[in-house]
Short mmCIF file of C-alpha atoms in Angstrom, two decimals:
data_model
loop_
_atom_site.label_atom_id
_atom_site.label_comp_id
_atom_site.label_asym_id
_atom_site.label_seq_id
_atom_site.Cartn_x
_atom_site.Cartn_y
_atom_site.Cartn_z
CA MET U 3 0.06 0.24 -0.31
CA ASN U 4 1.57 3.08 -0.93
CA VAL U 5 2.60 5.55 1.95
CA ASN U 6 3.11 9.46 1.56
CA GLU U 7 6.02 11.19 3.25
CA ASN U 8 4.52 11.21 7.20
CA ASP U 9 2.54 7.84 6.41
CA SER U 10 6.15 6.91 6.33
CA ASP U 11 7.47 8.74 9.35
CA VAL U 12 4.38 6.86 11.40
CA LEU U 13 5.14 3.81 9.89
CA LYS U 14 8.73 4.16 11.40
CA VAL U 15 7.49 4.73 14.64
CA GLU U 16 5.57 2.04 14.67
CA GLN U 17 8.05 0.08 14.28
CA VAL U 18 10.46 1.04 16.65
CA ARG U 19 7.67 0.34 19.03
CA VAL U 20 7.31 -3.37 17.86
CA LEU U 21 9.90 -4.12 17.38
CA TYR U 22 11.42 -3.51 20.96
CA SER U 23 8.17 -4.52 23.14
CA HIS U 24 9.42 -7.52 21.58
CA LEU U 25 12.75 -7.54 22.58
CA PRO U 26 12.62 -9.08 26.53
CA THR U 27 11.32 -11.90 24.63
CA SER U 28 13.44 -12.19 21.96
CA LEU U 29 16.04 -11.68 24.24
CA THR U 30 15.50 -14.31 26.65
CA VAL U 31 13.84 -17.25 24.33
CA ASN U 32 18.62 -16.75 22.49
CA LEU U 33 19.19 -17.36 25.90
CA LEU U 34 17.72 -19.85 26.76
CA LEU U 35 18.38 -21.32 23.51
CA GLY U 36 21.06 -21.16 22.88
CA VAL U 37 22.01 -22.83 27.28
CA ILE U 38 20.29 -25.70 25.80
CA LEU U 39 22.27 -25.95 21.85
CA VAL U 40 25.36 -25.40 24.02
CA ALA U 41 24.19 -28.39 26.71
CA VAL U 42 23.01 -30.87 24.58
CA GLN U 43 25.66 -30.65 21.60
CA SER U 44 28.52 -31.40 25.09
CA THR U 45 28.70 -35.07 24.22
CA ALA U 46 30.16 -33.94 20.84
CA ILE U 47 31.76 -30.65 20.61
CA SER U 48 35.00 -29.67 23.61
CA ALA U 49 33.93 -27.83 26.40
CA PRO U 50 36.23 -24.62 24.71
CA PRO U 51 35.03 -23.30 20.95
CA ARG U 52 30.92 -24.83 22.55
CA LEU U 53 31.22 -22.26 26.08
CA GLY U 54 33.57 -19.83 23.79
CA TRP U 55 30.17 -19.19 21.16
CA LEU U 56 28.42 -19.13 24.08
CA ALA U 57 30.00 -15.81 25.13
CA VAL U 58 29.81 -14.32 22.23
CA LEU U 59 26.25 -14.59 21.97
CA CYS U 60 25.82 -13.93 25.77
CA THR U 61 27.64 -10.35 25.00
CA VAL U 62 25.82 -9.56 21.84
CA LEU U 63 22.98 -9.88 23.94
CA LEU U 64 23.40 -8.43 27.07
CA VAL U 65 24.45 -5.89 24.85
CA ARG U 66 21.29 -5.09 22.97
CA ALA U 67 18.90 -5.16 26.40
CA LEU U 68 21.32 -2.40 27.01
CA LEU U 69 20.44 -1.27 24.24
CA PHE U 70 16.70 -1.68 25.24
CA ARG U 71 17.12 -0.20 28.67
CA ALA U 72 18.33 3.06 27.09
CA ARG U 73 15.03 2.61 24.34
CA ARG U 74 12.96 2.94 27.42
CA ARG U 75 14.86 5.41 29.17
CA ALA U 76 13.65 7.94 25.98
CA GLY U 77 10.84 7.90 25.68
CA PRO U 78 8.08 7.75 22.90
CA PRO U 79 9.71 7.52 20.02
CA THR U 80 9.38 10.45 17.70
CA ALA U 81 9.97 11.11 14.05
CA GLY U 82 13.21 12.40 14.52
CA ASP U 83 14.51 10.02 16.07
CA ALA U 84 13.25 6.70 15.15
CA SER U 85 15.08 6.56 12.13
CA ARG U 86 18.48 6.46 13.94
CA TRP U 87 16.49 3.84 17.03
CA LEU U 88 15.53 1.57 13.74
CA ARG U 89 19.43 1.63 12.44
CA ARG U 90 21.02 0.33 16.00
CA PHE U 91 18.60 -2.68 15.63
CA ARG U 92 19.11 -3.49 12.17
CA ILE U 93 22.89 -3.68 13.36
CA ALA U 94 21.57 -5.75 16.29
CA VAL U 95 19.10 -8.81 14.63
CA VAL U 96 22.16 -9.21 12.47
CA ALA U 97 24.54 -9.20 14.50
CA THR U 98 22.48 -11.53 16.54
CA GLY U 99 22.19 -13.48 14.02
CA ALA U 100 25.99 -13.87 12.58
CA ILE U 101 26.85 -15.53 15.60
CA TRP U 102 24.54 -18.26 15.61
CA GLY U 103 25.24 -19.15 11.53
CA ALA U 104 28.46 -19.50 13.06
CA GLY U 105 27.22 -21.17 15.90
CA SER U 106 25.71 -23.47 13.99
CA ILE U 107 28.52 -24.77 12.45
CA MET U 108 30.87 -24.52 14.91
CA LEU U 109 27.95 -26.89 16.46
CA SER U 110 28.04 -29.00 14.15
CA PRO U 111 30.00 -31.83 14.22
CA ALA U 112 31.14 -33.91 10.55
CA GLY U 113 29.47 -37.18 10.79
CA HIS U 114 26.97 -36.99 13.93
CA ALA U 115 23.44 -37.00 11.98
CA ALA U 116 21.92 -36.46 14.88
CA ASN U 117 23.54 -33.80 16.18
CA GLN U 118 22.92 -32.03 13.08
CA VAL U 119 19.65 -32.20 13.15
CA PHE U 120 19.54 -31.20 16.14
CA ILE U 121 21.12 -27.79 14.84
CA ALA U 122 18.86 -28.07 12.15
CA PHE U 123 15.08 -27.77 14.66
CA ALA U 124 16.56 -25.40 16.77
CA ILE U 125 17.69 -23.00 14.81
CA GLY U 126 14.62 -23.10 12.12
CA GLY U 127 12.79 -23.31 15.46
CA LEU U 128 14.19 -19.89 16.64
CA CYS U 129 14.19 -18.64 12.61
CA ALA U 130 10.59 -19.22 12.64
CA GLY U 131 9.65 -17.52 15.62
CA ALA U 132 11.78 -14.79 14.82
CA ILE U 133 9.44 -14.53 11.87
CA THR U 134 6.42 -13.48 14.98
CA SER U 135 8.47 -10.12 16.13
CA LEU U 136 10.38 -8.64 13.68
CA ALA U 137 7.78 -9.24 10.95
CA ILE U 138 6.94 -5.35 10.78
CA ASP U 139 10.28 -4.51 9.09
CA ARG U 140 12.26 -6.40 6.12
CA VAL U 141 15.17 -5.55 7.07
CA SER U 142 15.43 -7.16 10.33
CA THR U 143 13.78 -9.57 8.89
CA VAL U 144 16.49 -11.01 6.18
CA GLY U 145 19.27 -9.59 8.63
CA PHE U 146 18.90 -12.48 9.99
CA LEU U 147 17.61 -14.82 8.70
CA LEU U 148 20.22 -15.11 5.95
CA PRO U 149 23.39 -15.18 8.22
CA ALA U 150 21.08 -17.64 10.25
CA LEU U 151 20.68 -20.39 7.69
CA ALA U 152 22.53 -19.22 4.91
CA PRO U 153 26.01 -20.17 6.59
CA PHE U 154 24.02 -24.21 8.11
CA VAL U 155 22.64 -24.99 4.83
CA VAL U 156 26.40 -24.43 2.98
CA TYR U 157 27.75 -26.37 5.72
CA LEU U 158 25.31 -29.57 5.40
CA ALA U 159 25.47 -29.03 1.37
CA LEU U 160 29.60 -29.33 1.58
CA GLN U 161 29.77 -33.06 3.86
CA SER U 162 29.09 -35.19 0.97
CA ASN U 163 27.00 -37.26 1.34
CA ALA U 164 22.64 -38.12 1.17
CA VAL U 165 21.56 -37.55 5.02
CA SER U 166 23.39 -34.36 4.93
CA LEU U 167 22.91 -32.76 1.25
CA GLY U 168 19.19 -33.86 1.67
CA MET U 169 19.32 -31.41 5.35
CA SER U 170 20.39 -29.44 3.54
CA ALA U 171 18.16 -28.85 0.36
CA MET U 172 15.52 -28.94 3.34
CA SER U 173 16.61 -26.08 5.53
CA ALA U 174 17.04 -24.70 1.87
CA VAL U 175 13.26 -25.12 1.20
CA PHE U 176 12.52 -24.03 4.27
CA LEU U 177 14.78 -20.80 4.39
CA VAL U 178 12.99 -19.18 0.99
CA PHE U 179 9.58 -20.12 2.60
CA ILE U 180 9.90 -18.98 5.60
CA THR U 181 11.89 -15.25 3.97
CA VAL U 182 8.43 -15.52 1.29
CA SER U 183 6.28 -15.45 4.47
CA ALA U 184 7.97 -13.09 6.23
CA ARG U 185 7.77 -10.64 3.67
CA VAL U 186 3.79 -11.23 3.32
CA SER U 187 3.41 -10.48 6.78
CA GLU U 188 5.77 -7.59 6.88
CA ARG U 189 2.81 -6.52 4.00
CA ALA U 190 0.08 -7.15 6.00
CA LEU U 191 1.01 -5.49 9.08
CA HIS U 192 1.84 -2.53 6.78
CA ASP U 193 -0.86 -2.11 4.67
CA ASN U 194 -2.80 -2.69 8.78
CA LEU U 195 -1.37 0.02 10.10
CA ALA U 196 -1.47 1.73 6.73
CA LEU U 197 -5.26 1.72 7.86
CA ARG U 198 -5.33 2.48 11.00
CA ILE U 199 -3.41 6.55 10.34
CA ARG U 200 -6.05 7.09 6.85
CA ALA U 201 -8.64 6.22 8.96
CA VAL U 202 -9.18 8.80 11.64
CA ALA U 203 -9.13 11.12 8.72
CA ASP U 204 -11.80 9.88 6.64
CA GLU U 205 -14.50 6.89 7.66
CA ALA U 206 -15.70 6.39 4.37
CA ARG U 207 -12.37 5.73 2.81
CA PHE U 208 -11.78 4.21 5.96
CA ARG U 209 -14.91 1.73 5.72
CA ALA U 210 -14.12 1.54 1.69
CA MET U 211 -10.87 -0.14 2.68
CA LEU U 212 -11.36 -1.73 5.15
CA GLU U 213 -14.03 -3.78 2.98
CA TYR U 214 -11.52 -4.96 0.82
CA SER U 215 -8.19 -5.67 3.30
CA PRO U 216 -7.17 -9.04 3.47
CA ILE U 217 -6.66 -8.54 7.07
CA ALA U 218 -10.20 -9.45 9.19
CA ALA U 219 -11.61 -6.15 10.66
CA ARG U 220 -14.62 -5.32 13.06
CA ILE U 221 -16.20 -2.64 14.58
CA THR U 222 -18.18 -2.79 17.51
CA ASP U 223 -20.49 -0.85 19.28
CA VAL U 224 -18.89 0.38 23.22
CA GLU U 225 -22.88 -0.01 24.61
CA THR U 226 -24.03 -2.42 23.49
CA ASN U 227 -20.53 -4.98 22.30
CA ARG U 228 -22.10 -6.34 19.39
CA VAL U 229 -20.73 -5.32 15.18
CA LEU U 230 -21.65 -3.07 13.32
CA PHE U 231 -18.99 -3.72 10.31
CA ALA U 232 -17.14 -6.72 9.45
CA ASN U 233 -14.82 -6.78 6.78
CA PRO U 234 -15.64 -10.40 4.79
CA SER U 235 -12.13 -11.42 6.24
CA TYR U 236 -13.22 -10.89 9.38
CA ALA U 237 -16.03 -13.00 7.84
CA ALA U 238 -14.32 -15.96 7.08
CA LEU U 239 -12.23 -15.86 10.05
CA LEU U 240 -14.57 -16.74 11.99
CA GLY U 241 -16.74 -19.15 9.43
CA LEU U 242 -19.26 -16.94 8.98
CA GLU U 243 -21.34 -15.22 5.93
CA ALA U 244 -20.76 -11.92 5.77
CA ASP U 245 -24.60 -10.62 6.89
CA GLN U 246 -24.08 -12.78 9.89
CA ALA U 247 -21.00 -11.49 11.52
CA VAL U 248 -22.89 -7.51 11.29
CA GLY U 249 -25.27 -7.65 14.75
CA ALA U 250 -22.95 -11.02 16.45
CA ALA U 251 -21.21 -10.44 19.27
CA PRO U 252 -17.86 -11.04 19.34
CA VAL U 253 -17.19 -12.14 23.30
CA ARG U 254 -19.35 -15.94 21.62
CA PHE U 255 -16.40 -17.17 19.38
CA TYR U 256 -13.04 -16.37 22.14
CA ALA U 257 -12.47 -19.16 23.58
CA ASN U 258 -11.07 -18.04 26.10
CA PRO U 259 -14.21 -15.08 27.17
CA ASP U 260 -12.67 -13.17 29.96
CA GLU U 261 -9.53 -12.29 27.59
CA TYR U 262 -12.56 -10.84 26.04
CA ALA U 263 -13.85 -8.93 28.01
CA ALA U 264 -10.27 -7.50 29.71
CA VAL U 265 -9.69 -6.23 26.72
CA VAL U 266 -13.16 -3.85 26.31
CA ASP U 267 -12.25 -2.57 30.49
CA ARG U 268 -8.64 -1.50 28.79
CA LEU U 269 -9.86 0.40 26.34
CA SER U 270 -13.26 1.89 28.27
CA ARG U 271 -9.67 3.62 30.84
CA GLY U 272 -8.34 4.95 26.84
CA GLU U 273 -5.65 2.25 26.31
CA LYS U 274 -4.64 0.62 22.88
CA VAL U 275 -4.83 -3.11 22.98
CA THR U 276 -2.05 -4.02 20.25
CA ASP U 277 -0.63 -7.08 18.78
CA GLN U 278 -2.76 -9.36 21.22
CA LEU U 279 -2.44 -12.92 20.84
CA VAL U 280 -6.06 -14.52 20.07
CA GLU U 281 -7.89 -17.85 20.12
CA LEU U 282 -10.39 -17.70 17.79
CA THR U 283 -13.34 -20.70 17.77
CA PRO U 284 -14.95 -19.99 14.18
CA ALA U 285 -19.02 -20.86 14.38
CA ASN U 286 -18.71 -24.05 11.64
CA LYS U 287 -16.12 -25.92 13.07
CA PRO U 288 -17.24 -25.36 16.47
CA ASP U 289 -14.10 -27.28 17.13
CA GLU U 290 -11.36 -27.03 15.71
CA HIS U 291 -9.17 -23.31 17.06
CA LYS U 292 -7.37 -20.50 15.11
CA TRP U 293 -5.50 -18.36 16.22
CA ALA U 294 -4.69 -14.03 15.26
CA LEU U 295 -2.60 -10.95 16.69
CA ALA U 296 -5.39 -8.38 17.57
CA THR U 297 -4.63 -4.83 17.56
CA TYR U 298 -7.52 -2.87 19.82
CA LEU U 299 -8.51 0.34 19.75
CA ARG U 300 -11.98 3.26 21.17
CA THR U 301 -12.58 4.96 17.50
CA GLU U 302 -16.14 6.89 16.41
CA TYR U 303 -18.58 5.19 13.94
CA ARG U 304 -21.64 7.15 12.47
CA GLY U 305 -20.78 9.28 15.19
CA GLU U 306 -21.34 7.39 18.04
CA PRO U 307 -17.77 5.70 20.13
CA ALA U 308 -16.71 2.86 18.76
CA ASP U 309 -14.16 -0.57 18.81
CA LEU U 310 -12.25 -1.68 16.42
CA GLY U 311 -10.74 -4.44 15.77
CA TRP U 312 -8.10 -5.81 13.72
CA PHE U 313 -7.40 -10.24 13.80
CA TYR U 314 -4.64 -10.94 11.34
CA ASP U 315 -4.61 -14.97 11.01
CA ILE U 316 -1.58 -16.94 11.68
CA THR U 317 -3.21 -19.91 12.34
CA GLU U 318 -0.58 -21.61 9.95
CA ARG U 319 2.27 -19.99 11.46
CA LYS U 320 1.22 -21.40 14.77
CA ARG U 321 0.34 -24.89 13.14
CA MET U 322 4.15 -24.87 11.91
CA GLU U 323 5.95 -23.67 15.03
CA GLU U 324 3.94 -26.69 16.86
CA GLN U 325 4.99 -29.07 14.03
CA ILE U 326 8.93 -27.81 14.06
CA ARG U 327 8.69 -28.13 18.19
CA TYR U 328 6.91 -31.63 18.07
CA LEU U 329 9.51 -32.66 15.60
CA ALA U 330 12.18 -31.04 17.91
CA TYR U 331 10.83 -33.63 20.68
CA HIS U 332 9.80 -37.31 18.59
CA ASP U 333 11.57 -39.46 16.55
CA PRO U 334 10.15 -38.68 13.46
CA LEU U 335 9.30 -42.13 11.99
CA THR U 336 7.74 -44.20 15.44
CA GLU U 337 6.80 -40.84 16.76
CA LEU U 338 7.99 -41.87 19.85
CA PRO U 339 9.33 -39.04 22.33
CA ASN U 340 12.98 -39.09 20.97
CA ARG U 341 16.54 -38.68 23.11
CA VAL U 342 15.70 -35.34 24.61
CA LEU U 343 11.72 -35.98 25.19
CA LEU U 344 13.17 -38.80 27.36
CA ARG U 345 15.38 -37.18 29.69
CA ASP U 346 12.87 -34.72 30.22
CA ARG U 347 10.35 -36.93 31.46
CA LEU U 348 12.90 -39.60 33.30
CA ARG U 349 14.80 -36.11 35.58
CA HIS U 350 10.44 -35.27 36.14
CA SER U 351 9.81 -38.96 37.93
CA LEU U 352 12.78 -38.93 39.20
CA ALA U 353 11.54 -35.90 41.20
CA ILE U 354 8.08 -37.52 42.18
CA ALA U 355 9.60 -40.55 42.58
CA GLU U 356 12.19 -38.50 45.24
CA ARG U 357 9.10 -36.84 47.19
CA ALA U 358 7.34 -39.77 47.22
CA SER U 359 10.36 -41.95 48.41
CA SER U 360 8.80 -44.00 45.17
CA ALA U 361 10.47 -46.74 42.89
CA LEU U 362 10.87 -45.69 39.44
CA ALA U 363 11.83 -48.51 36.85
CA LEU U 364 14.35 -47.75 33.37
CA MET U 365 14.20 -50.53 30.84
CA PHE U 366 16.56 -50.57 27.47
CA ILE U 367 15.42 -52.27 24.22
CA ASP U 368 17.76 -53.67 22.00
CA LEU U 369 16.37 -55.12 18.52
CA ASP U 370 18.49 -58.77 17.50
CA GLU U 371 19.90 -59.46 14.51
CA PHE U 372 18.22 -56.04 12.90
CA LYS U 373 20.29 -55.26 10.61
CA ARG U 374 19.50 -58.95 9.15
CA VAL U 375 15.74 -57.53 8.82
CA ASN U 376 18.04 -54.18 6.33
CA ASP U 377 20.07 -56.03 5.08
CA ALA U 378 17.49 -58.56 3.32
CA HIS U 379 14.38 -57.26 3.04
CA GLY U 380 15.85 -52.91 2.88
CA HIS U 381 15.19 -50.52 4.35
CA ASP U 382 11.46 -48.91 3.34
CA VAL U 383 11.15 -53.09 5.67
CA GLY U 384 12.65 -52.04 7.98
CA ASP U 385 11.74 -49.16 9.09
CA SER U 386 7.91 -51.02 8.82
CA LEU U 387 9.30 -53.31 11.30
CA LEU U 388 10.92 -50.73 14.16
CA ARG U 389 7.31 -48.83 13.57
CA GLY U 390 5.96 -52.54 14.30
CA VAL U 391 7.81 -52.64 17.74
CA ALA U 392 6.58 -49.27 18.77
CA GLU U 393 2.99 -50.27 18.44
CA ARG U 394 3.65 -53.44 20.65
CA LEU U 395 6.14 -51.55 23.62
CA SER U 396 3.67 -48.95 23.98
CA LYS U 397 0.04 -51.46 24.17
CA ASN U 398 2.66 -53.47 26.82
CA VAL U 399 2.86 -50.36 29.33
CA ARG U 400 1.25 -47.90 31.20
CA GLN U 401 -0.39 -45.41 30.23
CA SER U 402 1.80 -42.78 33.11
CA ASP U 403 4.67 -44.65 31.77
CA SER U 404 6.99 -43.63 28.24
CA VAL U 405 7.98 -45.35 25.35
CA ALA U 406 11.30 -43.71 23.14
CA ARG U 407 13.40 -44.06 20.47
CA ILE U 408 17.13 -43.23 21.43
CA GLY U 409 19.17 -44.47 17.57
CA GLY U 410 18.27 -46.63 14.88
CA ASP U 411 16.51 -49.67 16.75
CA GLU U 412 17.25 -49.10 20.89
CA PHE U 413 13.81 -48.43 22.43
CA VAL U 414 13.39 -47.25 26.41
CA VAL U 415 10.63 -47.89 28.67
CA LEU U 416 10.28 -45.43 31.82
CA LEU U 417 7.81 -47.29 34.74
CA THR U 418 7.10 -43.92 37.08
CA THR U 419 6.34 -45.89 39.71
CA ILE U 420 7.13 -49.75 40.48
CA ARG U 421 6.62 -51.65 43.83
CA ALA U 422 9.82 -53.15 43.52
CA ALA U 423 12.43 -53.89 40.38
CA GLU U 424 9.80 -57.95 40.02
CA ASP U 425 6.74 -55.58 38.38
CA ALA U 426 9.73 -54.37 36.03
CA LEU U 427 11.20 -57.39 35.34
CA VAL U 428 7.16 -58.64 34.75
CA VAL U 429 6.38 -56.08 32.20
CA ALA U 430 9.50 -56.55 30.93
CA GLU U 431 9.14 -59.94 29.58
CA GLN U 432 5.45 -59.97 28.69
CA ILE U 433 7.15 -56.67 26.23
CA ARG U 434 9.56 -59.35 25.08
CA ALA U 435 7.03 -62.09 24.06
CA ALA U 436 5.18 -59.38 22.75
CA VAL U 437 8.60 -57.99 20.22
CA ASP U 438 8.67 -61.57 19.61
CA GLN U 439 6.33 -61.96 18.31
CA PRO U 440 5.96 -62.29 13.53
CA PHE U 441 5.45 -59.60 12.24
CA ILE U 442 3.80 -59.89 9.08
CA LEU U 443 5.10 -56.86 6.97
CA ALA U 444 4.75 -56.20 2.76
CA GLU U 445 3.02 -59.62 2.43
CA ARG U 446 6.41 -61.23 4.70
CA THR U 447 6.20 -62.64 7.45
CA LEU U 448 9.40 -61.39 9.95
CA HIS U 449 10.92 -62.73 13.98
CA ILE U 450 12.45 -59.93 15.58
CA SER U 451 13.69 -60.27 19.74
CA PRO U 452 14.61 -58.19 21.68
CA SER U 453 17.86 -58.15 24.68
CA ILE U 454 16.31 -55.95 27.09
CA GLY U 455 18.69 -54.42 30.39
CA VAL U 456 16.67 -53.15 33.37
CA ALA U 457 17.18 -51.23 36.44
CA ILE U 458 15.78 -49.77 39.46
CA TYR U 459 15.54 -45.86 40.90
CA PRO U 460 16.88 -46.29 43.65
CA GLU U 461 18.27 -50.09 44.47
CA HIS U 462 20.48 -49.09 40.96
CA ALA U 463 21.14 -45.59 40.74
CA THR U 464 19.96 -42.57 42.21
CA ASN U 465 20.42 -40.01 39.37
CA GLU U 466 19.59 -39.82 36.01
CA SER U 467 22.88 -40.76 34.26
CA ASP U 468 23.58 -44.05 36.31
CA LEU U 469 20.43 -45.38 36.59
CA ILE U 470 20.90 -44.98 32.20
CA ARG U 471 24.42 -45.80 31.53
CA LEU U 472 23.21 -49.02 33.98
CA ALA U 473 19.82 -49.54 31.83
CA ASP U 474 22.22 -50.14 29.40
CA ALA U 475 25.00 -51.89 30.94
CA ALA U 476 22.27 -54.81 31.79
CA MET U 477 21.03 -54.78 28.41
CA TYR U 478 24.61 -56.00 26.74
CA CYS U 479 24.21 -58.18 29.66
CA ALA U 480 20.72 -59.19 27.76
CA LYS U 481 23.11 -59.81 24.91
CA ALA U 482 25.90 -61.62 26.24
CA ALA U 483 23.98 -64.06 27.55
CA GLY U 484 21.97 -65.24 24.47
CA ARG U 485 19.63 -62.13 23.35
CA ASN U 486 15.73 -62.77 23.23
CA THR U 487 15.86 -62.26 27.20
CA VAL U 488 16.17 -59.53 29.59
CA ARG U 489 18.37 -59.11 32.65
CA LEU U 490 18.35 -57.16 35.29
CA TYR U 491 21.25 -54.85 36.63
CA ASP U 492 23.48 -56.55 38.65
CA PRO U 493 26.67 -54.79 39.71
CA GLY U 494 28.38 -57.99 40.67
CA VAL U 495 28.48 -59.27 36.50
CA ASP U 496 28.88 -55.84 35.64
CA GLY U 497 31.72 -54.93 37.38
CA THR U 498 30.91 -50.98 36.43
CA GLN U 499 30.38 -50.19 40.01
#
């Protein structure tokens, strides 16, 4: 949308306000993700490069925090100083992106596919989240996305193996997608702002612009809280016909009605509510929810006080973020929790067991001679077999227990509460017998057996790392005993204590 010079100045002021208002959350997310990334990569990368990279990241984040503090002390931005504050913000964003780009290479050991996948999801999730806070300014968005993702794409492409090349291609496609998405978001947000600026001067033109705006908009009467005007985008957002939207009470479409009541209260006190994330329930699909960034302000409509609401639909973006978040904690083949989520659940279960003075069990399960299945029947059949094993494991534990896949043919079962070691052995034997039954896959009948090692808290270990290590050791004892068997950890046999 074309804007005159005055509107351009107002746009810059709005950009500064929005970008700096999101800065505390952005800094917190960057710091937490950096710490998690350094911690996870500790098994593959030595301490000096990890801690050195984290120190550089923390330094830049500290500078940005000081910049935020200076911006807040300076008071509301004006047209005269908006360009200066915007330029400082962009420089800091580019520096942050460059550090993440360097980190994706420094902390990505060649030959460690799992670590590379984790970094890909971490950087991808960070970039997807950045769109939300940076979308109002294309320079900031591109200035973060390109230096953060492009080095990792190139690094993976130079690995010269099929998996890395595939990840490089997927990351490149993702970079293009979110860059385009950010551009679309920026245009929509700028249109939103331009419409608000011009609405004050000309109500007739304002209504016409609202009518054809891609941003969902509606105007409600202050006294009745009923819709006086709704554009087609608003009706579509809520699953209504155009004539159904006018006269409706907006509160009925909010998943949390109290949230709308709070907005009305703030507007009545002369406040403006901007960029509030709201969850909406469409009339035609009450079981589905939509997400929107909403802005509300008190205005006039036909000479009477009214409330204007803008709703930018980010449902697809939320779903993408949730998918990225899901993939970061789950095995994509079996949809079971992965190693990261397993450790989180184990820590939680250990804390509960300690408070309740109860016991829990951890089982390591390795499939015997699984490589022969892949060699004889191909990886597609092998993958189908792994999914079948995952299904049988899940069916033989309680809902409160956890089943995870932590590597090729390695699974872990966490029994959150047991009375004695014998309880765990009974479940382990049930699992062994279930997996030992024939699998019918692609018109083939396959047999696979498991070797299962069991460790008990607090009998064998009292912390997460030791419990995992001892369950793994017990599994190797089961292998040594002839496979297709269950072994409870025995320090006399294993000799690790």
